[in-house]
PDB file of C-alpha atoms in Angstrom:
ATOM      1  CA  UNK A   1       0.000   0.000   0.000  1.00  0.00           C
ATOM      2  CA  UNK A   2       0.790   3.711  -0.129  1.00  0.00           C
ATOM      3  CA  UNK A   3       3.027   4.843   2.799  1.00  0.00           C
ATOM      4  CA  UNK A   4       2.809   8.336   4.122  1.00  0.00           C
ATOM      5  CA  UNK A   5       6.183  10.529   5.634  1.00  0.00           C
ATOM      6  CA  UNK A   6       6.701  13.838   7.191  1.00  0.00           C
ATOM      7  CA  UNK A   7       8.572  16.089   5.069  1.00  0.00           C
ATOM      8  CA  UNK A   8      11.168  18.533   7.107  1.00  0.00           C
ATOM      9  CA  UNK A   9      10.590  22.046   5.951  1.00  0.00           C
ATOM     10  CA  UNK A  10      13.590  24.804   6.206  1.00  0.00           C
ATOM     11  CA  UNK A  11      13.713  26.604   9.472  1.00  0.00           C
ATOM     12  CA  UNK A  12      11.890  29.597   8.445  1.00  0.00           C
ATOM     13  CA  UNK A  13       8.607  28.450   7.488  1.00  0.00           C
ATOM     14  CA  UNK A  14       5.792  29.093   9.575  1.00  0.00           C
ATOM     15  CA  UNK A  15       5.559  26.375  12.408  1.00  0.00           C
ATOM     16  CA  UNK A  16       1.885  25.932  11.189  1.00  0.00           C
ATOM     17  CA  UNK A  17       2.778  24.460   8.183  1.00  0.00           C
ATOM     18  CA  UNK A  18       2.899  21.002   7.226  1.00  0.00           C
ATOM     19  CA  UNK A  19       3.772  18.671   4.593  1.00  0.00           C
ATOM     20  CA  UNK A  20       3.672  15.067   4.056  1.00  0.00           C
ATOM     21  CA  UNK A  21       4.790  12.983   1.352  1.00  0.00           C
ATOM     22  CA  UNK A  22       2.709  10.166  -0.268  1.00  0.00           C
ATOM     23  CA  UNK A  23       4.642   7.202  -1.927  1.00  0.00           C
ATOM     24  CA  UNK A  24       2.017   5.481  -4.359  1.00  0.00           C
ATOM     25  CA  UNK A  25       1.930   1.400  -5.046  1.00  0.00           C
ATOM     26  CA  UNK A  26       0.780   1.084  -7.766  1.00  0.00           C
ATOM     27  CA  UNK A  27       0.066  -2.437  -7.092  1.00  0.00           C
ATOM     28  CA  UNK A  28      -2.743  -1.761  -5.242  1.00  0.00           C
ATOM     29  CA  UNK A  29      -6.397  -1.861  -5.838  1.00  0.00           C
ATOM     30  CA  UNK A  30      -9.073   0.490  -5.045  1.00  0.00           C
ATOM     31  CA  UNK A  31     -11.107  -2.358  -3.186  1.00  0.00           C
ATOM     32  CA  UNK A  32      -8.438  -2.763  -0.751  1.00  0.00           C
ATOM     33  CA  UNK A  33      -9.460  -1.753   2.518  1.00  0.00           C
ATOM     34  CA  UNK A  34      -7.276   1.288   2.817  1.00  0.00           C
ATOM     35  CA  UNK A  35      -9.274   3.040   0.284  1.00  0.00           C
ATOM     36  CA  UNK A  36     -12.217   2.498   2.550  1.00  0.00           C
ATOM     37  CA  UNK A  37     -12.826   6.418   3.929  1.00  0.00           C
ATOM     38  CA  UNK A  38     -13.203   7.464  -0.040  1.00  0.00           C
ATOM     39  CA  UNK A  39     -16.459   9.054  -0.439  1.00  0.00           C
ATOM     40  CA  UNK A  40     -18.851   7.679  -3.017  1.00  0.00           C
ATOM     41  CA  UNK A  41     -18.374  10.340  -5.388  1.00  0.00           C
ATOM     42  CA  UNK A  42     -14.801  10.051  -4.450  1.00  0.00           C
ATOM     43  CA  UNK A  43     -14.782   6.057  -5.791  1.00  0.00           C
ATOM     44  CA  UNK A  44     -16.741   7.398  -8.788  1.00  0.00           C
ATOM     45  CA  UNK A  45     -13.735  10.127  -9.779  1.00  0.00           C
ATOM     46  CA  UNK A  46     -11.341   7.912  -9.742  1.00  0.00           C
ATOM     47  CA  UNK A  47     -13.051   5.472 -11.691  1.00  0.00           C
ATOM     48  CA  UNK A  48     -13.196   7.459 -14.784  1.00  0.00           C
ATOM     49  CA  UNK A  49      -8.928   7.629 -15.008  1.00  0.00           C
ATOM     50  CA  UNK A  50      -8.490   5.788 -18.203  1.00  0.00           C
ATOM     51  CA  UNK A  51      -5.715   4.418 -16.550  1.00  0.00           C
ATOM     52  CA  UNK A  52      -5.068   2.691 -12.750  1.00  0.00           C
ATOM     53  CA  UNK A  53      -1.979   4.553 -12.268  1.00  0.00           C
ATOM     54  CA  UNK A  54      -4.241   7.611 -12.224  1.00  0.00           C
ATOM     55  CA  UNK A  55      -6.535   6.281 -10.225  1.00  0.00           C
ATOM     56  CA  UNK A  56      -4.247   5.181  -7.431  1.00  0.00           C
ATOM     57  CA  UNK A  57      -2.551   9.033  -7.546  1.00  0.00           C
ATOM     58  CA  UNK A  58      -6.034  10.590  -6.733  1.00  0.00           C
ATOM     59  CA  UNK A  59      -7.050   7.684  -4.612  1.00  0.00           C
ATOM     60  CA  UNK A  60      -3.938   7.757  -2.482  1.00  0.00           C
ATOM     61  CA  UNK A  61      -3.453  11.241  -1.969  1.00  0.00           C
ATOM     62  CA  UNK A  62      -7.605  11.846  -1.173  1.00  0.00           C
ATOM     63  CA  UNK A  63      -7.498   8.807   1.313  1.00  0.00           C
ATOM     64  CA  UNK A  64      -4.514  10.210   3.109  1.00  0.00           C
ATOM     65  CA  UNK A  65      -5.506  13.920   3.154  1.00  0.00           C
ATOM     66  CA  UNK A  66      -8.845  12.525   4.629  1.00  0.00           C
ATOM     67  CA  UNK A  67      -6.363  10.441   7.355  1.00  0.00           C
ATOM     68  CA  UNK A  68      -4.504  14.172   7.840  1.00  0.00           C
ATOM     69  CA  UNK A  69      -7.662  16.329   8.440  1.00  0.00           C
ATOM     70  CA  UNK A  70      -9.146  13.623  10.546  1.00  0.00           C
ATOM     71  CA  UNK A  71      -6.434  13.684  13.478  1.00  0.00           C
ATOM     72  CA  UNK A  72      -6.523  17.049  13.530  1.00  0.00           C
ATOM     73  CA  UNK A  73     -10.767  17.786  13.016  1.00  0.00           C
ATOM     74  CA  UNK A  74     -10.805  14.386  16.057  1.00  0.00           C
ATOM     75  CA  UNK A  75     -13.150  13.126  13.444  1.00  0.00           C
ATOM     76  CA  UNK A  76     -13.190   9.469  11.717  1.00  0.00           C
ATOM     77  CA  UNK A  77     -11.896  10.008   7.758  1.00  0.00           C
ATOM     78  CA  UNK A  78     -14.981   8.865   6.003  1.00  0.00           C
ATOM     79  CA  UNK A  79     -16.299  11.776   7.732  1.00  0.00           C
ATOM     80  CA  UNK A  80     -14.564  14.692   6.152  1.00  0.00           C
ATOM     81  CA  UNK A  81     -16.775  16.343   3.698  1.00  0.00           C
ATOM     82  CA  UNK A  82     -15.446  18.749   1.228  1.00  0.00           C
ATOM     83  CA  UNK A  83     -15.984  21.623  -0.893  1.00  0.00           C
ATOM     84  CA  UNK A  84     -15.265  23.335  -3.733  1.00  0.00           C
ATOM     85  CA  UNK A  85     -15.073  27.490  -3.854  1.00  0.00           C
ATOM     86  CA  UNK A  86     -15.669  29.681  -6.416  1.00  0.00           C
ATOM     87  CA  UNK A  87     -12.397  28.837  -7.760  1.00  0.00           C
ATOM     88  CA  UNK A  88     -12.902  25.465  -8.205  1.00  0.00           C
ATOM     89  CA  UNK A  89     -10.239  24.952  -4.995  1.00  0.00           C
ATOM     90  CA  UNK A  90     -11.136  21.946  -2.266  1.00  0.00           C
ATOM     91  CA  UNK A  91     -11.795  23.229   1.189  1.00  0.00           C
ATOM     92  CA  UNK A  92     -13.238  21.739   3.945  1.00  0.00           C
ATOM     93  CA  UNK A  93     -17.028  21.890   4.018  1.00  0.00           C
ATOM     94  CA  UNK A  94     -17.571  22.490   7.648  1.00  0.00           C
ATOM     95  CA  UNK A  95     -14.574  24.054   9.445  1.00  0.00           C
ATOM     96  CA  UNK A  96     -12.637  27.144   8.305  1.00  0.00           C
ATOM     97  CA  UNK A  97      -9.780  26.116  10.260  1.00  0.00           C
ATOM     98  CA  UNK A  98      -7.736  24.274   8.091  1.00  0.00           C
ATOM     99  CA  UNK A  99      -6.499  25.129   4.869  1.00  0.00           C
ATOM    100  CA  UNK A 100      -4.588  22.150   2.761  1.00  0.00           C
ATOM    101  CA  UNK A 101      -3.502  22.195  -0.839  1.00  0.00           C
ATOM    102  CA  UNK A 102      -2.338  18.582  -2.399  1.00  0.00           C
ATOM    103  CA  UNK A 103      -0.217  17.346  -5.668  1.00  0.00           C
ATOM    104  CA  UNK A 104       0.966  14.401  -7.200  1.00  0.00           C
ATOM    105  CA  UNK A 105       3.185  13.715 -10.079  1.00  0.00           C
ATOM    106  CA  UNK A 106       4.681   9.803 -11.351  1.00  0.00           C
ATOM    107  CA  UNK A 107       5.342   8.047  -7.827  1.00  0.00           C
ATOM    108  CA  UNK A 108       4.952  10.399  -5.050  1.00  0.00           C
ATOM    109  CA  UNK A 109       2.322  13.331  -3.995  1.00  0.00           C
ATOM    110  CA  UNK A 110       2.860  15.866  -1.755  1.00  0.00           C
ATOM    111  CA  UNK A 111      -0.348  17.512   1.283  1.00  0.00           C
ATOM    112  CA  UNK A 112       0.457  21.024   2.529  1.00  0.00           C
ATOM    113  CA  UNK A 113      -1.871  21.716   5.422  1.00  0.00           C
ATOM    114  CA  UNK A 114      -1.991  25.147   7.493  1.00  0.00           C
ATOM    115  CA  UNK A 115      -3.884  25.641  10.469  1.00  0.00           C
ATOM    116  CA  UNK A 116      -3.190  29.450  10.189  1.00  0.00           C
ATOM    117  CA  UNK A 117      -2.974  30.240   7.113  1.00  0.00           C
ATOM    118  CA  UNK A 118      -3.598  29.626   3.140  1.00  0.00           C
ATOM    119  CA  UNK A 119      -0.724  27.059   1.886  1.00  0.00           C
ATOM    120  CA  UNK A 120      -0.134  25.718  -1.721  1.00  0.00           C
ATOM    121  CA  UNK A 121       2.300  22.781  -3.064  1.00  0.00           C
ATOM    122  CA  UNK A 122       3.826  21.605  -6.209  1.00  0.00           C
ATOM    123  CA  UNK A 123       5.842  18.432  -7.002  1.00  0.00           C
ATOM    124  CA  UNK A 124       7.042  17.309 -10.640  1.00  0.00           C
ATOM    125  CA  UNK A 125       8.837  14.602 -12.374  1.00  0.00           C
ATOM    126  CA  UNK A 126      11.724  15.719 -13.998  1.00  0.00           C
ATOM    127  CA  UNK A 127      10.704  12.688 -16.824  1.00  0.00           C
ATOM    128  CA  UNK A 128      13.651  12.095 -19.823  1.00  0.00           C
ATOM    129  CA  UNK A 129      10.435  11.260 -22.011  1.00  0.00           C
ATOM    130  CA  UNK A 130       8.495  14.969 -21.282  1.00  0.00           C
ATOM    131  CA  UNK A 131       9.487  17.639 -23.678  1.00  0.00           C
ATOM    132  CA  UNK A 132       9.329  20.257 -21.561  1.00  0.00           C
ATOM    133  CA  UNK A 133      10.610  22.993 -23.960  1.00  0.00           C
ATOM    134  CA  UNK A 134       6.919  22.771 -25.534  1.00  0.00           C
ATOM    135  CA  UNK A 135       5.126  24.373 -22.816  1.00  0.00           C
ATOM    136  CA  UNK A 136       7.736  27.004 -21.862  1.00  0.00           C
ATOM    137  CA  UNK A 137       5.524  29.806 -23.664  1.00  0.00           C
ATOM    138  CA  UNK A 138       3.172  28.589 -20.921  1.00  0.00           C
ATOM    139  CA  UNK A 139       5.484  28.492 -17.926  1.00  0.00           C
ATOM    140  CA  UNK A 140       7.685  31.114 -18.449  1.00  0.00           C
ATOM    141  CA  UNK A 141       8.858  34.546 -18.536  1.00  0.00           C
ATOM    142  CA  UNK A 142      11.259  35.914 -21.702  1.00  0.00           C
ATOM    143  CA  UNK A 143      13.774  36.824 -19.422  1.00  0.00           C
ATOM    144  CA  UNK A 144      13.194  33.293 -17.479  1.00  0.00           C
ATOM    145  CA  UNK A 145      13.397  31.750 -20.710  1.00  0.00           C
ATOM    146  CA  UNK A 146      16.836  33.820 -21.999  1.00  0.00           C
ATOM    147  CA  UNK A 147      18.638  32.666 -19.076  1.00  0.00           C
ATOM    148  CA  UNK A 148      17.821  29.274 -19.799  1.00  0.00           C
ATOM    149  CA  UNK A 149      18.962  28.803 -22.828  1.00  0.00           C
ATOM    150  CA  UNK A 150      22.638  29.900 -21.466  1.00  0.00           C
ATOM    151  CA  UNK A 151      22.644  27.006 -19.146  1.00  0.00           C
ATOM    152  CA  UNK A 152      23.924  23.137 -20.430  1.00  0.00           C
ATOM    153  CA  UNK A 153      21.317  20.848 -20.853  1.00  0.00           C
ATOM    154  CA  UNK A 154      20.596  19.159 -17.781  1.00  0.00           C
ATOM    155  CA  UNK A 155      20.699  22.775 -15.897  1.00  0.00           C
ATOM    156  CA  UNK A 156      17.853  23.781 -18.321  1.00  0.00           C
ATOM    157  CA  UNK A 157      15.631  21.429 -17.498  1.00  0.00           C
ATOM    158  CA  UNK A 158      16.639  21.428 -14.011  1.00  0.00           C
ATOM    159  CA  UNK A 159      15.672  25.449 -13.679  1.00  0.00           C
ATOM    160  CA  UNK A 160      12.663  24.819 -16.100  1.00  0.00           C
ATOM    161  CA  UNK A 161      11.064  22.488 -13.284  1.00  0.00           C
ATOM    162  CA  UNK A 162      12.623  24.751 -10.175  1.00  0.00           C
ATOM    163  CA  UNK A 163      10.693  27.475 -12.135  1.00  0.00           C
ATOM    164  CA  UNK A 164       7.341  25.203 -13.070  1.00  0.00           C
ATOM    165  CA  UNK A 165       6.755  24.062  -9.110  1.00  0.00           C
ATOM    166  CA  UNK A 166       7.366  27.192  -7.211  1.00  0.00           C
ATOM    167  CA  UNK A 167       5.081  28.947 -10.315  1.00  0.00           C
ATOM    168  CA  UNK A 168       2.340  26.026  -9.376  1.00  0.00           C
ATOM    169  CA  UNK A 169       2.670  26.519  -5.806  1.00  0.00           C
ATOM    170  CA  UNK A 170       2.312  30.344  -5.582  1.00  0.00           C
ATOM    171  CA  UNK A 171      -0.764  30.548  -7.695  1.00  0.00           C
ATOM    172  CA  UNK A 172      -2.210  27.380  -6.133  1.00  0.00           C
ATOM    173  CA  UNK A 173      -1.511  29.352  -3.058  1.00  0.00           C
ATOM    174  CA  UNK A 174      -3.832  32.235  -3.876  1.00  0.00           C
ATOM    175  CA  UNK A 175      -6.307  30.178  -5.758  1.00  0.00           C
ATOM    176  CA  UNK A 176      -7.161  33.030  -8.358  1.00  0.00           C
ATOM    177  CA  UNK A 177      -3.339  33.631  -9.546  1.00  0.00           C
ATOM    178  CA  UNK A 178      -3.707  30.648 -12.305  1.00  0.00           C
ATOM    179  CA  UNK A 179      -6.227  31.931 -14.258  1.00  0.00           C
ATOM    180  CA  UNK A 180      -3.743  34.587 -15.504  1.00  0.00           C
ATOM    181  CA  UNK A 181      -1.210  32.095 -16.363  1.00  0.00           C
ATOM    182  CA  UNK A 182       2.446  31.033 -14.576  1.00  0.00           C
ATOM    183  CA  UNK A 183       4.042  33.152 -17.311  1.00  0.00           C
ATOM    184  CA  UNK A 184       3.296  36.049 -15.583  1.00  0.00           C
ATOM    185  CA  UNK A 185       5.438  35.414 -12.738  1.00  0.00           C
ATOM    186  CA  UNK A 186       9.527  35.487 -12.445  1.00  0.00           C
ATOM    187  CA  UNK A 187      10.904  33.091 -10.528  1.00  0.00           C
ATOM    188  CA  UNK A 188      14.491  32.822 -12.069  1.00  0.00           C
ATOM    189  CA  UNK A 189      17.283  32.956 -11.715  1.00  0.00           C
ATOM    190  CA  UNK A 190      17.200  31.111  -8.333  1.00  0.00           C
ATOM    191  CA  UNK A 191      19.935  31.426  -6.278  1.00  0.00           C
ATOM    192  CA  UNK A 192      19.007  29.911  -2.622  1.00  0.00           C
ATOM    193  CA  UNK A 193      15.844  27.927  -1.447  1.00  0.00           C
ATOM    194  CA  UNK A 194      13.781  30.581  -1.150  1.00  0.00           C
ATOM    195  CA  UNK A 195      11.702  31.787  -3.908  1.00  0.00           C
ATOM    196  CA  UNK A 196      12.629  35.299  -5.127  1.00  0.00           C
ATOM    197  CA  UNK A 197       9.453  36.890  -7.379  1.00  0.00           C
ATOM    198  CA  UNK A 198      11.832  39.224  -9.871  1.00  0.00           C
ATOM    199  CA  UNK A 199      10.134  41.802 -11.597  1.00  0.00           C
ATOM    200  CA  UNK A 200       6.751  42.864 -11.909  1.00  0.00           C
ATOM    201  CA  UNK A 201       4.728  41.380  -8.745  1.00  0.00           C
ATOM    202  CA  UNK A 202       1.327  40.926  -8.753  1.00  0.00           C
ATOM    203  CA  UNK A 203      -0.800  42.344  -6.169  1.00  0.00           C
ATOM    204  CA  UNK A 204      -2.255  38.615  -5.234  1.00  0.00           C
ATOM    205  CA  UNK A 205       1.702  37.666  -4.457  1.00  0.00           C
ATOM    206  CA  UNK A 206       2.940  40.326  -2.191  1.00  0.00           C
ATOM    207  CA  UNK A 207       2.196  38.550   0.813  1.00  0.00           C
ATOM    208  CA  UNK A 208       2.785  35.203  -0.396  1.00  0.00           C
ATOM    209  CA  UNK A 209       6.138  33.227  -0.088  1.00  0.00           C
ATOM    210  CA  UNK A 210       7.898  29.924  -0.791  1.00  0.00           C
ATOM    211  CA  UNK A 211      10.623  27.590  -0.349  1.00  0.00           C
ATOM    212  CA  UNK A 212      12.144  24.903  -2.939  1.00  0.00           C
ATOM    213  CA  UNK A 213      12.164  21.830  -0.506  1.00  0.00           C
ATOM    214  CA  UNK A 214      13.872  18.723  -1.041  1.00  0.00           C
ATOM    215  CA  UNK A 215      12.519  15.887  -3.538  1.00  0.00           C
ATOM    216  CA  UNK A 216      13.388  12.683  -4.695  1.00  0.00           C
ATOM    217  CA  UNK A 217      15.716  12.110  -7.338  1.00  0.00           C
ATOM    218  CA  UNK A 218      14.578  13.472 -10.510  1.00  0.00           C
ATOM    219  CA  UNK A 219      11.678  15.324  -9.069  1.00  0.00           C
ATOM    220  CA  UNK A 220      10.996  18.966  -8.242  1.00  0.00           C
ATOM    221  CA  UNK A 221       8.908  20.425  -5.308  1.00  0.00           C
ATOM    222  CA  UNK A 222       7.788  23.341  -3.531  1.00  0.00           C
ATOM    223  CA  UNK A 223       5.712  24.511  -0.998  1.00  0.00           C
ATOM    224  CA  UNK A 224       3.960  28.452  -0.453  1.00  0.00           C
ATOM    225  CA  UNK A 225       1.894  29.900   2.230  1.00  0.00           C
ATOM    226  CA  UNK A 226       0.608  33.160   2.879  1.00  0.00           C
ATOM    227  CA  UNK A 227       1.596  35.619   5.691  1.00  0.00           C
ATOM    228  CA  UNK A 228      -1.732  37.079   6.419  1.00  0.00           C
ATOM    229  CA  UNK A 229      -3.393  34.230   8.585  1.00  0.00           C
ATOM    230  CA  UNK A 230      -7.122  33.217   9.163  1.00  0.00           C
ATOM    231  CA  UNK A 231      -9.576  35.798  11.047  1.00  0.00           C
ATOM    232  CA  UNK A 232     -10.471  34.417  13.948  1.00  0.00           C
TER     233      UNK A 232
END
């Protein structure tokens, strides 16, 4: 089955903030009991992936955000009950106490949770097979995309996916920030684990910030949060 590990943040994140990683089996079926807290609807989602790989991603990374928002609601994790806001982002249907953002990418997913404050996450595989260079006009600045191209090849794609998860986890972050595009953000060059914003910042990022964090081996993450916290 899926396991589920703590993931160290750097020293100067917010205490609040949380992150676990999920490593997928892909092995596994959805019958097995550890899919058991899935919601109906839930079961039905993940039963329209064309392929079981998908399935298990969603699947694994619902049933153990469900497992993560249970220990700290005291509730049992069938009985978590989300929904979804005006920008189509997953919050929890009857407590504004907890925010939680989720991703997943080839073997491994990643749950940001906040009990202070609005968090977002982003992990990647850095995949041999993916041509990233056809979505750069999507993911990146001109001046992003000039530096690149003075960099050897493994560097580029290397920066490329530094670039494409902190992008992801800003936006994802704010909730509204996507619509405009990740192109509209400057992320690069990066020179320390802390996410610079170069340039032109949007009003939506000026109070948002984010830290590279450590992945496994050919993968790319990062995690965001917000520094205005929850009214109380």
């Amino acid at each position: 089955m899926h396991s589920v590990e703590p993931v160290p943040l750097p020293h100067d994140c917010p205490s609040d903030v949380s992150l676990w990683r999920i490593d997928f089996a892909f092995d596994a079926s959805l019958e097995d009991a550890a899919f058991a807290a899935l919601s109906d609807d839930e079961r039905t989602r993940a039963g329209k992936f064309l392929r079981h790989e998908d399935a298990l991603r969603f699947a694994s990374v619902r049933v153990a955000l469900r497992e993560q928002l249970a220990r700290h609601l005291g509730i049992a994790a069938h009985a978590v009950r989300f929904k979804l806001d005006a920008n189509r982002r997953p919050h929890l249907a009857d407590s504004n106490t907890l925010d939680f953002n989720v991703s997943h990418a080839g073997s491994h997913g990643l749950i940001a949770m906040s009990s202070k404050r609005r968090v977002g996450v982003d992990i990647e595989h850095r995949g041999e097979s993916f041509d990233w260079h056809s979505i750069t006009t999507l993911t990146l600045d001109a001046s992003e995309a000039a530096w690149i191209d003075h960099l050897n090849i493994e560097a580029q794609r290397a920066a490329f996916y530094d670039a494409w998860v902190a992008k992801e986890a800003l936006v994802k972050t704010t909730g509204v920030g996507i619509a405009r595009g990740l192109q509209h953000l400057t992320v690069l060059p990066r020179d320390s684990a802390e996410v610079t914003l170069r340039n032109v910042i949007p009003d939506d990022m000026r109070e948002i910030a984010a830290r590279w964090i450590a992945a496994p081996e050919a993968y790319a993450a990062c995690v965001a949060w917000s520094a205005k916290t929850f009214a109380r």
